[in-house]
Amino acid sequence: MPRTMIEPFRIKSVEPIRMTTAQERLGMLEDAKLNVFKLRAEDVLLDWLTDSGTGAMSSAQWGAIMVGDESYAGSRSFFRLESVLKDITGMDHFIPTHQGRAAEKVLFSAVCKKGDLVPNNCHFDTTRANLEFNGVEAVDLVIPEGLQPSLIHPFKGNIDLARVEETLKKEGHRIPFGMITVTNNTGGGQPVSMANIRAYAKLLKQYGKPFIMDVCRFAENAMFIKLREDGYQDTPIKAICQELFSYADGCTMSAKKDGMVNIGGFIMLRSDEWLDPVRNMLILTEGFPTYGGLAGRDLDALAVGLEEGMEEDYLRYRLRTAEYLGEKFEAAGVGFVKPTGGHAVYIDAKTVLPDMPVEHYPAWALCNALYLEGGIRGVEIGSVMFGKRMDDGTETYHSMELVRLAFPRRMYTQSHFDFAAEVIAEVKAKASEIRGVKIVKQSKYLRHFTAELAWV
């Protein structure tokens, strides 16, 4: 058999991309206040800002859209999706939302109070912001290996169980539930092992705390378990997913990831203990319980996408794509989070810009450089996203300076990845010319989305 892994799909619709010059990109970036979030998408060549809602839907999903039921209450599209989710998660209560941060907002507002504390392996940006907005302390307890980009470990997303137990002993009265994020986006899209999930669930139960999972990339995590964890090599992906969910009391999901859709999210709950306050908050902020901010056609597309996202051929291709780009980076001497994650490759900016001080935001500077050199839009996972400006004007900085290149599902071909590797190698060769940045305007929450920056 040939060794090249091909895309497990055919392309039947294409979208043109606009070529730009380096001079044009410089002008557009400066107009965007050195913030790639503010660029027009049409001015981006390879848009790897996020894998959230940016992928291509399948012919089966487009077909499902045509039969969507747009009834305000009791839509058959709701019941179709509910059936799929009950089968995968084993949980009884489905609360649809328009996307993942809405699921977080609804759940946290309903069950958390000011002064609470929520442990997680790593909270991603909207999760942390929604907790902090409610006066809740978000605590990251990923294993030490998860903070060392170059270290090889099969499950760098694992939560540190000893630190969890210490936190439960000291702060248990403040903890409404424990969380875990699969895969761990903040730490490089790294998976969590089934053994770690099982042990964490047992520990939380011992202390009487519910277990909530952030599962936007649950299928990718399941594929890593199949490939790396003893005892799962012959287990179907769906069965691995079902076991993973069996340990949780509830979950939130941005369905724009492994749900393979362009919009959507949900909460699932095993018990009805929180159901009334959660649904009340849903009705107040999202919509009626059987649509929750989504059109019926979106519910139908998601019902198909969840099943497609668990297809093993697709998942093997998905994980191999990130691995392939990582190999290209390795050859070019560019450091990245190892091993590669499922949905992205995370460049370690400190290996490209070792002499740039953290107060000049090296990951943000590198992100800008990738756009200027080759029209590639990634996202900074560093001290702009996870740092803070304190009331006295001082800054806190993140433990890692990463640039995430997140790949939309079923969108780009091998030549796009080869091109990206060439661009990144050229950027590394010109590292001494890359300028740092300073923040000149920012918001209190999620500042990276709207911040304005200037060269230093």
Tab-separated table of C-alpha atoms in Angstrom:
chain	number	residue	atom	x	y	z
A	1	MET	CA	0.000	0.000	0.000
A	2	PRO	CA	1.190	3.583	-0.687
A	3	ARG	CA	2.373	5.442	2.421
A	4	THR	CA	0.884	8.843	1.612
A	5	MET	CA	-2.270	9.539	3.627
A	6	ILE	CA	-4.817	11.210	1.382
A	7	GLU	CA	-7.744	13.412	2.331
A	8	PRO	CA	-10.688	11.070	3.047
A	9	PHE	CA	-13.058	13.247	1.005
A	10	ARG	CA	-13.517	14.788	-2.438
A	11	ILE	CA	-13.901	18.525	-3.004
A	12	LYS	CA	-17.066	19.553	-4.849
A	13	SER	CA	-17.188	23.274	-4.102
A	14	VAL	CA	-14.316	25.754	-3.969
A	15	GLU	CA	-13.787	29.295	-2.720
A	16	PRO	CA	-11.121	31.523	-4.314
A	17	ILE	CA	-8.481	33.137	-2.111
A	18	ARG	CA	-6.950	36.507	-2.903
A	19	MET	CA	-3.212	36.883	-3.303
A	20	THR	CA	-1.684	39.987	-1.700
A	21	THR	CA	1.745	41.602	-1.709
A	22	ALA	CA	3.935	42.116	1.344
A	23	GLN	CA	3.471	45.878	1.062
A	24	GLU	CA	-0.316	45.488	0.959
A	25	ARG	CA	-0.236	43.229	4.019
A	26	LEU	CA	1.858	45.735	5.967
A	27	GLY	CA	-0.696	48.449	5.288
A	28	MET	CA	-3.612	46.230	6.203
A	29	LEU	CA	-1.979	45.059	9.425
A	30	GLU	CA	-1.218	48.613	10.471
A	31	ASP	CA	-4.805	49.615	9.681
A	32	ALA	CA	-5.846	46.717	11.943
A	33	LYS	CA	-3.760	48.183	14.803
A	34	LEU	CA	-1.381	45.213	14.621
A	35	ASN	CA	-4.187	42.838	15.643
A	36	VAL	CA	-4.859	40.015	13.174
A	37	PHE	CA	-8.371	39.577	14.619
A	38	LYS	CA	-9.203	42.924	13.016
A	39	LEU	CA	-8.104	41.909	9.508
A	40	ARG	CA	-10.693	41.321	6.807
A	41	ALA	CA	-10.873	37.599	6.043
A	42	GLU	CA	-10.602	38.333	2.322
A	43	ASP	CA	-7.122	39.776	2.981
A	44	VAL	CA	-5.854	36.510	4.517
A	45	LEU	CA	-4.286	33.772	2.397
A	46	LEU	CA	-4.282	30.856	4.870
A	47	ASP	CA	-6.745	31.550	7.656
A	48	TRP	CA	-5.605	29.430	10.577
A	49	LEU	CA	-6.824	31.812	13.250
A	50	THR	CA	-9.173	29.125	14.582
A	51	ASP	CA	-10.763	25.785	13.802
A	52	SER	CA	-13.999	27.000	15.421
A	53	GLY	CA	-16.857	27.090	12.933
A	54	THR	CA	-14.503	27.577	9.994
A	55	GLY	CA	-14.593	24.128	8.409
A	56	ALA	CA	-16.416	22.755	5.390
A	57	MET	CA	-19.682	20.891	5.913
A	58	SER	CA	-20.359	17.640	4.096
A	59	SER	CA	-22.974	16.901	1.436
A	60	ALA	CA	-24.918	14.951	4.082
A	61	GLN	CA	-24.921	17.989	6.357
A	62	TRP	CA	-26.118	20.281	3.580
A	63	GLY	CA	-28.847	17.749	2.859
A	64	ALA	CA	-29.871	17.775	6.530
A	65	ILE	CA	-30.112	21.574	6.421
A	66	MET	CA	-32.821	21.298	3.769
A	67	VAL	CA	-35.109	19.309	6.081
A	68	GLY	CA	-34.548	21.445	9.186
A	69	ASP	CA	-37.716	22.164	11.149
A	70	GLU	CA	-37.902	25.863	12.067
A	71	SER	CA	-40.751	25.525	14.542
A	72	TYR	CA	-40.270	27.794	17.559
A	73	ALA	CA	-41.159	25.090	20.075
A	74	GLY	CA	-40.851	21.319	19.824
A	75	SER	CA	-38.938	21.222	16.525
A	76	ARG	CA	-38.249	17.717	15.231
A	77	SER	CA	-34.677	18.912	14.536
A	78	PHE	CA	-34.215	19.348	18.293
A	79	PHE	CA	-35.386	15.803	19.011
A	80	ARG	CA	-33.176	14.376	16.264
A	81	LEU	CA	-30.087	16.048	17.759
A	82	GLU	CA	-31.146	15.161	21.297
A	83	SER	CA	-31.289	11.486	20.305
A	84	VAL	CA	-27.762	11.602	18.836
A	85	LEU	CA	-26.365	13.332	21.922
A	86	LYS	CA	-28.052	10.985	24.376
A	87	ASP	CA	-26.520	8.070	22.495
A	88	ILE	CA	-23.004	9.530	22.559
A	89	THR	CA	-22.981	11.039	26.058
A	90	GLY	CA	-25.412	8.837	27.972
A	91	MET	CA	-26.833	12.011	29.557
A	92	ASP	CA	-30.539	12.817	29.631
A	93	HIS	CA	-30.771	16.596	29.475
A	94	PHE	CA	-29.821	18.543	26.329
A	95	ILE	CA	-29.681	22.343	26.387
A	96	PRO	CA	-28.796	23.873	22.983
A	97	THR	CA	-26.899	27.165	22.713
A	98	HIS	CA	-25.647	29.189	19.787
A	99	GLN	CA	-21.976	28.423	20.567
A	100	GLY	CA	-19.607	27.249	23.295
A	101	ARG	CA	-19.142	30.493	25.188
A	102	ALA	CA	-22.915	30.783	25.444
A	103	ALA	CA	-23.015	27.311	27.012
A	104	GLU	CA	-20.387	28.464	29.499
A	105	LYS	CA	-22.242	31.693	30.225
A	106	VAL	CA	-25.545	29.895	30.816
A	107	LEU	CA	-24.088	27.135	32.997
A	108	PHE	CA	-21.732	29.296	35.063
A	109	SER	CA	-24.321	32.011	35.631
A	110	ALA	CA	-26.824	29.417	36.831
A	111	VAL	CA	-24.652	27.394	39.199
A	112	CYS	CA	-21.665	29.544	40.272
A	113	LYS	CA	-21.480	32.447	42.700
A	114	LYS	CA	-18.935	35.132	43.449
A	115	GLY	CA	-16.013	33.753	45.446
A	116	ASP	CA	-16.226	30.229	43.975
A	117	LEU	CA	-13.215	28.396	42.543
A	118	VAL	CA	-13.196	26.027	39.555
A	119	PRO	CA	-10.198	23.731	38.891
A	120	ASN	CA	-9.377	22.603	35.346
A	121	ASN	CA	-6.380	21.256	33.472
A	122	CYS	CA	-6.329	24.605	31.625
A	123	HIS	CA	-9.202	27.002	31.099
A	124	PHE	CA	-9.269	28.424	27.582
A	125	ASP	CA	-9.970	32.107	27.012
A	126	THR	CA	-13.786	32.255	27.026
A	127	THR	CA	-14.066	29.674	29.808
A	128	ARG	CA	-11.782	31.683	32.050
A	129	ALA	CA	-13.465	34.978	31.114
A	130	ASN	CA	-16.985	33.693	31.788
A	131	LEU	CA	-15.913	32.415	35.207
A	132	GLU	CA	-14.046	35.586	36.120
A	133	PHE	CA	-16.950	37.745	34.945
A	134	ASN	CA	-19.023	35.959	37.600
A	135	GLY	CA	-16.359	36.536	40.262
A	136	VAL	CA	-15.124	32.937	40.130
A	137	GLU	CA	-11.448	32.021	40.400
A	138	ALA	CA	-10.323	29.809	37.482
A	139	VAL	CA	-7.397	27.597	38.533
A	140	ASP	CA	-5.211	25.694	36.038
A	141	LEU	CA	-3.821	22.392	37.357
A	142	VAL	CA	-2.320	20.729	34.276
A	143	ILE	CA	0.569	18.328	34.903
A	144	PRO	CA	4.058	19.937	34.844
A	145	GLU	CA	4.854	18.227	31.530
A	146	GLY	CA	1.996	20.188	29.964
A	147	LEU	CA	3.938	23.432	30.415
A	148	GLN	CA	7.119	22.236	28.700
A	149	PRO	CA	6.655	22.632	24.943
A	150	SER	CA	9.587	20.488	23.781
A	151	LEU	CA	8.968	17.591	26.174
A	152	ILE	CA	7.440	14.450	24.683
A	153	HIS	CA	4.587	12.964	26.732
A	154	PRO	CA	1.567	11.087	25.326
A	155	PHE	CA	-1.025	12.893	27.473
A	156	LYS	CA	0.229	16.393	28.269
A	157	GLY	CA	-3.358	17.521	28.842
A	158	ASN	CA	-3.706	15.408	32.005
A	159	ILE	CA	-4.743	17.199	35.165
A	160	ASP	CA	-2.375	16.991	38.142
A	161	LEU	CA	-4.327	14.757	40.526
A	162	ALA	CA	-2.161	15.494	43.557
A	163	ARG	CA	-2.730	19.239	43.143
A	164	VAL	CA	-6.430	18.617	42.565
A	165	GLU	CA	-6.724	16.740	45.852
A	166	GLU	CA	-4.766	19.441	47.656
A	167	THR	CA	-7.132	22.066	46.216
A	168	LEU	CA	-10.199	20.032	47.179
A	169	LYS	CA	-8.918	19.683	50.743
A	170	LYS	CA	-8.105	23.378	51.151
A	171	GLU	CA	-10.797	25.016	49.017
A	172	GLY	CA	-13.552	22.432	48.764
A	173	HIS	CA	-16.142	24.792	50.244
A	174	ARG	CA	-15.571	27.151	47.287
A	175	ILE	CA	-15.730	24.545	44.500
A	176	PRO	CA	-19.132	24.068	42.777
A	177	PHE	CA	-17.698	21.532	40.299
A	178	GLY	CA	-14.448	20.382	38.729
A	179	MET	CA	-13.715	20.795	35.016
A	180	ILE	CA	-11.400	19.291	32.431
A	181	THR	CA	-10.846	20.383	28.821
A	182	VAL	CA	-10.423	17.708	26.124
A	183	THR	CA	-8.236	18.254	24.262
A	184	ASN	CA	-6.331	20.895	26.262
A	185	ASN	CA	-6.392	23.863	23.888
A	186	THR	CA	-4.343	26.273	26.004
A	187	GLY	CA	-1.522	23.756	26.318
A	188	GLY	CA	-1.138	22.818	22.662
A	189	GLY	CA	-4.249	20.783	21.836
A	190	GLN	CA	-2.885	17.995	24.010
A	191	PRO	CA	-5.050	14.990	24.927
A	192	VAL	CA	-6.169	13.700	28.309
A	193	SER	CA	-5.893	9.982	28.994
A	194	MET	CA	-8.898	7.884	29.943
A	195	ALA	CA	-7.064	6.786	33.088
A	196	ASN	CA	-6.633	10.430	34.125
A	197	ILE	CA	-10.288	11.215	33.456
A	198	ARG	CA	-11.377	8.153	35.410
A	199	ALA	CA	-9.160	9.013	38.378
A	200	TYR	CA	-10.220	12.670	38.367
A	201	ALA	CA	-13.890	11.668	38.319
A	202	LYS	CA	-13.314	9.334	41.265
A	203	LEU	CA	-11.541	12.073	43.214
A	204	LEU	CA	-14.298	14.609	42.610
A	205	LYS	CA	-16.941	12.085	43.616
A	206	GLN	CA	-15.023	11.327	46.819
A	207	TYR	CA	-15.331	15.026	47.731
A	208	GLY	CA	-18.940	15.302	46.547
A	209	LYS	CA	-18.221	17.566	43.574
A	210	PRO	CA	-19.857	17.271	40.130
A	211	PHE	CA	-17.598	16.735	37.119
A	212	ILE	CA	-18.080	18.979	34.066
A	213	MET	CA	-16.126	18.431	30.848
A	214	ASP	CA	-15.367	20.964	28.129
A	215	VAL	CA	-15.658	18.582	25.184
A	216	CYS	CA	-15.359	20.663	22.029
A	217	ARG	CA	-12.673	18.283	20.697
A	218	PHE	CA	-13.842	15.046	22.322
A	219	ALA	CA	-13.504	12.969	19.135
A	220	GLU	CA	-9.910	14.048	18.563
A	221	ASN	CA	-9.159	13.208	22.206
A	222	ALA	CA	-10.749	9.788	21.712
A	223	MET	CA	-8.528	9.142	18.696
A	224	PHE	CA	-5.431	9.966	20.752
A	225	ILE	CA	-6.628	7.499	23.399
A	226	LYS	CA	-7.042	4.833	20.725
A	227	LEU	CA	-3.540	5.454	19.371
A	228	ARG	CA	-1.651	5.965	22.642
A	229	GLU	CA	-3.393	4.360	25.620
A	230	ASP	CA	-3.044	0.671	26.386
A	231	GLY	CA	-6.234	-1.319	26.023
A	232	TYR	CA	-7.976	0.891	23.471
A	233	GLN	CA	-6.252	-0.012	20.197
A	234	ASP	CA	-9.145	-2.225	19.087
A	235	THR	CA	-11.950	-0.126	20.583
A	236	PRO	CA	-14.218	1.799	18.172
A	237	ILE	CA	-13.994	5.581	18.477
A	238	LYS	CA	-17.651	5.922	19.406
A	239	ALA	CA	-17.234	3.447	22.259
A	240	ILE	CA	-14.222	5.400	23.540
A	241	CYS	CA	-16.299	8.578	23.411
A	242	GLN	CA	-19.138	6.920	25.281
A	243	GLU	CA	-16.786	5.757	28.024
A	244	LEU	CA	-15.219	9.221	28.267
A	245	PHE	CA	-18.645	10.822	28.772
A	246	SER	CA	-19.701	8.140	31.257
A	247	TYR	CA	-17.417	9.636	33.927
A	248	ALA	CA	-18.931	13.136	33.695
A	249	ASP	CA	-21.987	14.694	35.306
A	250	GLY	CA	-22.298	17.242	32.535
A	251	CYS	CA	-20.471	18.946	29.708
A	252	THR	CA	-20.271	22.097	27.655
A	253	MET	CA	-19.367	22.071	23.993
A	254	SER	CA	-18.598	24.475	21.230
A	255	ALA	CA	-20.015	22.305	18.456
A	256	LYS	CA	-18.104	24.438	15.960
A	257	LYS	CA	-15.143	22.106	16.531
A	258	ASP	CA	-15.791	18.343	16.548
A	259	GLY	CA	-19.458	18.948	15.762
A	260	MET	CA	-18.283	19.912	12.251
A	261	VAL	CA	-20.681	22.852	11.937
A	262	ASN	CA	-20.295	26.597	11.460
A	263	ILE	CA	-22.383	27.558	14.490
A	264	GLY	CA	-23.724	25.804	17.557
A	265	GLY	CA	-23.075	24.577	21.065
A	266	PHE	CA	-24.793	22.830	23.950
A	267	ILE	CA	-24.851	21.772	27.567
A	268	MET	CA	-25.578	18.182	28.573
A	269	LEU	CA	-26.529	17.259	32.146
A	270	ARG	CA	-26.872	13.802	33.673
A	271	SER	CA	-29.115	14.821	36.572
A	272	ASP	CA	-31.954	17.348	36.719
A	273	GLU	CA	-30.506	19.089	39.799
A	274	TRP	CA	-29.377	22.152	37.826
A	275	LEU	CA	-31.875	21.829	35.001
A	276	ASP	CA	-34.386	24.499	36.029
A	277	PRO	CA	-31.873	27.317	36.715
A	278	VAL	CA	-29.934	26.429	33.560
A	279	ARG	CA	-33.048	26.458	31.373
A	280	ASN	CA	-34.228	29.685	32.975
A	281	MET	CA	-30.915	31.315	32.100
A	282	LEU	CA	-31.111	29.818	28.586
A	283	ILE	CA	-34.546	31.341	27.983
A	284	LEU	CA	-33.334	34.690	29.292
A	285	THR	CA	-30.184	34.869	27.147
A	286	GLU	CA	-30.431	32.409	24.236
A	287	GLY	CA	-33.924	31.283	23.363
A	288	PHE	CA	-36.571	28.625	23.898
A	289	PRO	CA	-35.265	25.278	25.271
A	290	THR	CA	-35.803	23.433	21.992
A	291	TYR	CA	-33.734	25.789	19.849
A	292	GLY	CA	-31.520	27.772	22.225
A	293	GLY	CA	-30.269	30.373	19.792
A	294	LEU	CA	-30.002	28.056	16.770
A	295	ALA	CA	-32.085	27.602	13.653
A	296	GLY	CA	-33.636	24.167	13.172
A	297	ARG	CA	-31.399	23.576	10.164
A	298	ASP	CA	-28.327	24.110	12.370
A	299	LEU	CA	-29.587	21.477	14.805
A	300	ASP	CA	-29.984	18.998	11.944
A	301	ALA	CA	-26.538	19.747	10.504
A	302	LEU	CA	-25.009	19.180	13.940
A	303	ALA	CA	-26.776	15.839	14.357
A	304	VAL	CA	-24.993	14.645	11.200
A	305	GLY	CA	-21.689	16.366	12.009
A	306	LEU	CA	-21.284	14.744	15.412
A	307	GLU	CA	-21.390	11.320	13.794
A	308	GLU	CA	-19.043	12.340	10.966
A	309	GLY	CA	-16.568	13.768	13.465
A	310	MET	CA	-16.138	10.322	15.027
A	311	GLU	CA	-15.231	8.597	11.739
A	312	GLU	CA	-11.840	6.965	12.187
A	313	ASP	CA	-10.514	7.611	8.665
A	314	TYR	CA	-11.238	11.291	9.083
A	315	LEU	CA	-9.626	11.424	12.545
A	316	ARG	CA	-6.476	9.638	11.375
A	317	TYR	CA	-6.151	12.179	8.572
A	318	ARG	CA	-6.882	15.057	10.933
A	319	LEU	CA	-4.189	14.113	13.438
A	320	ARG	CA	-1.712	13.235	10.703
A	321	THR	CA	-2.131	16.701	9.167
A	322	ALA	CA	-0.857	18.376	12.332
A	323	GLU	CA	1.910	15.803	12.654
A	324	TYR	CA	2.991	16.452	9.046
A	325	LEU	CA	3.369	20.190	9.621
A	326	GLY	CA	5.237	19.490	12.858
A	327	GLU	CA	7.740	17.403	10.907
A	328	LYS	CA	8.268	20.326	8.542
A	329	PHE	CA	8.884	22.643	11.497
A	330	GLU	CA	11.328	20.177	13.018
A	331	ALA	CA	13.325	20.133	9.790
A	332	ALA	CA	13.407	23.940	9.760
A	333	GLY	CA	14.565	24.172	13.375
A	334	VAL	CA	11.320	25.790	14.544
A	335	GLY	CA	10.266	24.761	18.047
A	336	PHE	CA	6.669	23.751	18.765
A	337	VAL	CA	4.577	21.974	21.355
A	338	LYS	CA	5.428	18.290	21.085
A	339	PRO	CA	3.876	15.988	20.228
A	340	THR	CA	1.563	17.861	17.883
A	341	GLY	CA	-2.051	18.236	18.960
A	342	GLY	CA	-5.156	17.223	17.098
A	343	HIS	CA	-6.468	20.486	15.684
A	344	ALA	CA	-3.390	22.700	15.468
A	345	VAL	CA	0.343	23.115	15.669
A	346	TYR	CA	1.572	25.517	18.353
A	347	ILE	CA	4.843	27.292	17.562
A	348	ASP	CA	7.010	28.069	20.581
A	349	ALA	CA	7.791	31.718	19.869
A	350	LYS	CA	10.713	31.660	22.285
A	351	THR	CA	12.575	29.331	19.900
A	352	VAL	CA	12.133	31.764	17.011
A	353	LEU	CA	12.598	35.002	18.975
A	354	PRO	CA	14.813	33.970	21.902
A	355	ASP	CA	16.088	37.484	22.553
A	356	MET	CA	12.749	39.308	22.546
A	357	PRO	CA	11.665	40.268	26.079
A	358	VAL	CA	8.274	39.017	27.208
A	359	GLU	CA	7.067	42.597	27.702
A	360	HIS	CA	7.292	42.974	23.899
A	361	TYR	CA	4.908	40.011	23.490
A	362	PRO	CA	7.009	37.656	21.319
A	363	ALA	CA	4.150	35.332	20.356
A	364	TRP	CA	2.042	38.274	19.200
A	365	ALA	CA	5.025	39.650	17.289
A	366	LEU	CA	5.574	36.285	15.605
A	367	CYS	CA	1.896	36.048	14.721
A	368	ASN	CA	2.155	39.405	12.942
A	369	ALA	CA	5.342	38.297	11.180
A	370	LEU	CA	3.635	35.220	9.722
A	371	TYR	CA	0.955	37.422	8.206
A	372	LEU	CA	3.444	39.921	6.823
A	373	GLU	CA	5.639	37.221	5.278
A	374	GLY	CA	3.026	34.926	3.788
A	375	GLY	CA	-0.523	36.040	4.550
A	376	ILE	CA	-0.971	33.376	7.240
A	377	ARG	CA	-3.284	34.261	10.122
A	378	GLY	CA	-2.696	32.346	13.338
A	379	VAL	CA	-3.522	33.303	16.906
A	380	GLU	CA	-1.348	34.173	19.883
A	381	ILE	CA	-1.678	31.905	22.908
A	382	GLY	CA	0.549	33.899	25.199
A	383	SER	CA	0.759	36.973	27.352
A	384	VAL	CA	-1.721	39.100	25.433
A	385	MET	CA	-4.393	36.396	25.629
A	386	PHE	CA	-3.642	35.166	29.133
A	387	GLY	CA	-1.745	38.020	30.739
A	388	LYS	CA	-3.397	40.930	32.542
A	389	ARG	CA	-2.758	44.577	33.206
A	390	MET	CA	-3.172	45.111	36.935
A	391	ASP	CA	-4.739	48.169	38.559
A	392	ASP	CA	-1.289	49.568	39.343
A	393	GLY	CA	-0.280	49.391	35.666
A	394	THR	CA	1.959	46.330	35.963
A	395	GLU	CA	1.518	43.295	33.712
A	396	THR	CA	1.263	39.608	34.459
A	397	TYR	CA	2.652	37.275	31.798
A	398	HIS	CA	1.727	33.783	30.617
A	399	SER	CA	3.988	30.789	31.228
A	400	MET	CA	4.273	30.059	27.483
A	401	GLU	CA	4.496	32.195	24.350
A	402	LEU	CA	2.779	30.166	21.638
A	403	VAL	CA	1.391	30.857	18.174
A	404	ARG	CA	-1.425	28.464	17.348
A	405	LEU	CA	-2.039	27.520	13.734
A	406	ALA	CA	-5.492	25.921	13.941
A	407	PHE	CA	-6.733	24.077	10.874
A	408	PRO	CA	-10.339	24.374	9.701
A	409	ARG	CA	-11.786	20.926	9.067
A	410	ARG	CA	-11.821	19.606	5.483
A	411	MET	CA	-10.629	22.940	4.060
A	412	TYR	CA	-6.946	22.910	3.110
A	413	THR	CA	-4.788	20.534	1.064
A	414	GLN	CA	-1.210	19.360	1.443
A	415	SER	CA	0.208	22.139	-0.748
A	416	HIS	CA	-1.204	24.730	1.643
A	417	PHE	CA	0.702	23.099	4.494
A	418	ASP	CA	3.894	22.882	2.421
A	419	PHE	CA	3.571	26.581	1.635
A	420	ALA	CA	3.054	27.408	5.324
A	421	ALA	CA	6.196	25.483	6.279
A	422	GLU	CA	8.199	27.501	3.743
A	423	VAL	CA	6.806	30.780	5.094
A	424	ILE	CA	7.633	29.887	8.671
A	425	ALA	CA	11.180	28.871	7.744
A	426	GLU	CA	11.625	32.242	6.023
A	427	VAL	CA	10.284	34.062	9.094
A	428	LYS	CA	12.772	32.230	11.308
A	429	ALA	CA	15.610	33.242	8.978
A	430	LYS	CA	14.546	36.887	9.379
A	431	ALA	CA	13.968	36.696	13.133
A	432	SER	CA	16.344	39.558	13.913
A	433	GLU	CA	14.115	41.889	11.869
A	434	ILE	CA	10.868	41.058	13.716
A	435	ARG	CA	9.609	43.915	15.853
A	436	GLY	CA	7.938	43.564	19.215
A	437	VAL	CA	4.691	45.287	20.149
A	438	LYS	CA	3.069	47.152	23.003
A	439	ILE	CA	-0.609	47.379	23.947
A	440	VAL	CA	-2.073	50.848	23.589
A	441	LYS	CA	-5.757	50.022	24.099
A	442	GLN	CA	-7.444	47.011	25.681
A	443	SER	CA	-10.673	45.768	27.227
A	444	LYS	CA	-10.999	44.204	30.672
A	445	TYR	CA	-12.051	40.767	29.407
A	446	LEU	CA	-10.724	38.843	26.401
A	447	ARG	CA	-8.502	41.761	25.456
A	448	HIS	CA	-6.852	39.920	22.570
A	449	PHE	CA	-10.002	40.101	20.453
A	450	THR	CA	-10.119	43.892	20.283
A	451	ALA	CA	-6.782	45.210	21.586
A	452	GLU	CA	-4.936	47.901	19.663
A	453	LEU	CA	-1.147	47.618	19.539
A	454	ALA	CA	1.851	49.538	18.212
A	455	TRP	CA	5.408	48.651	17.228
A	456	VAL	CA	8.156	49.107	19.830
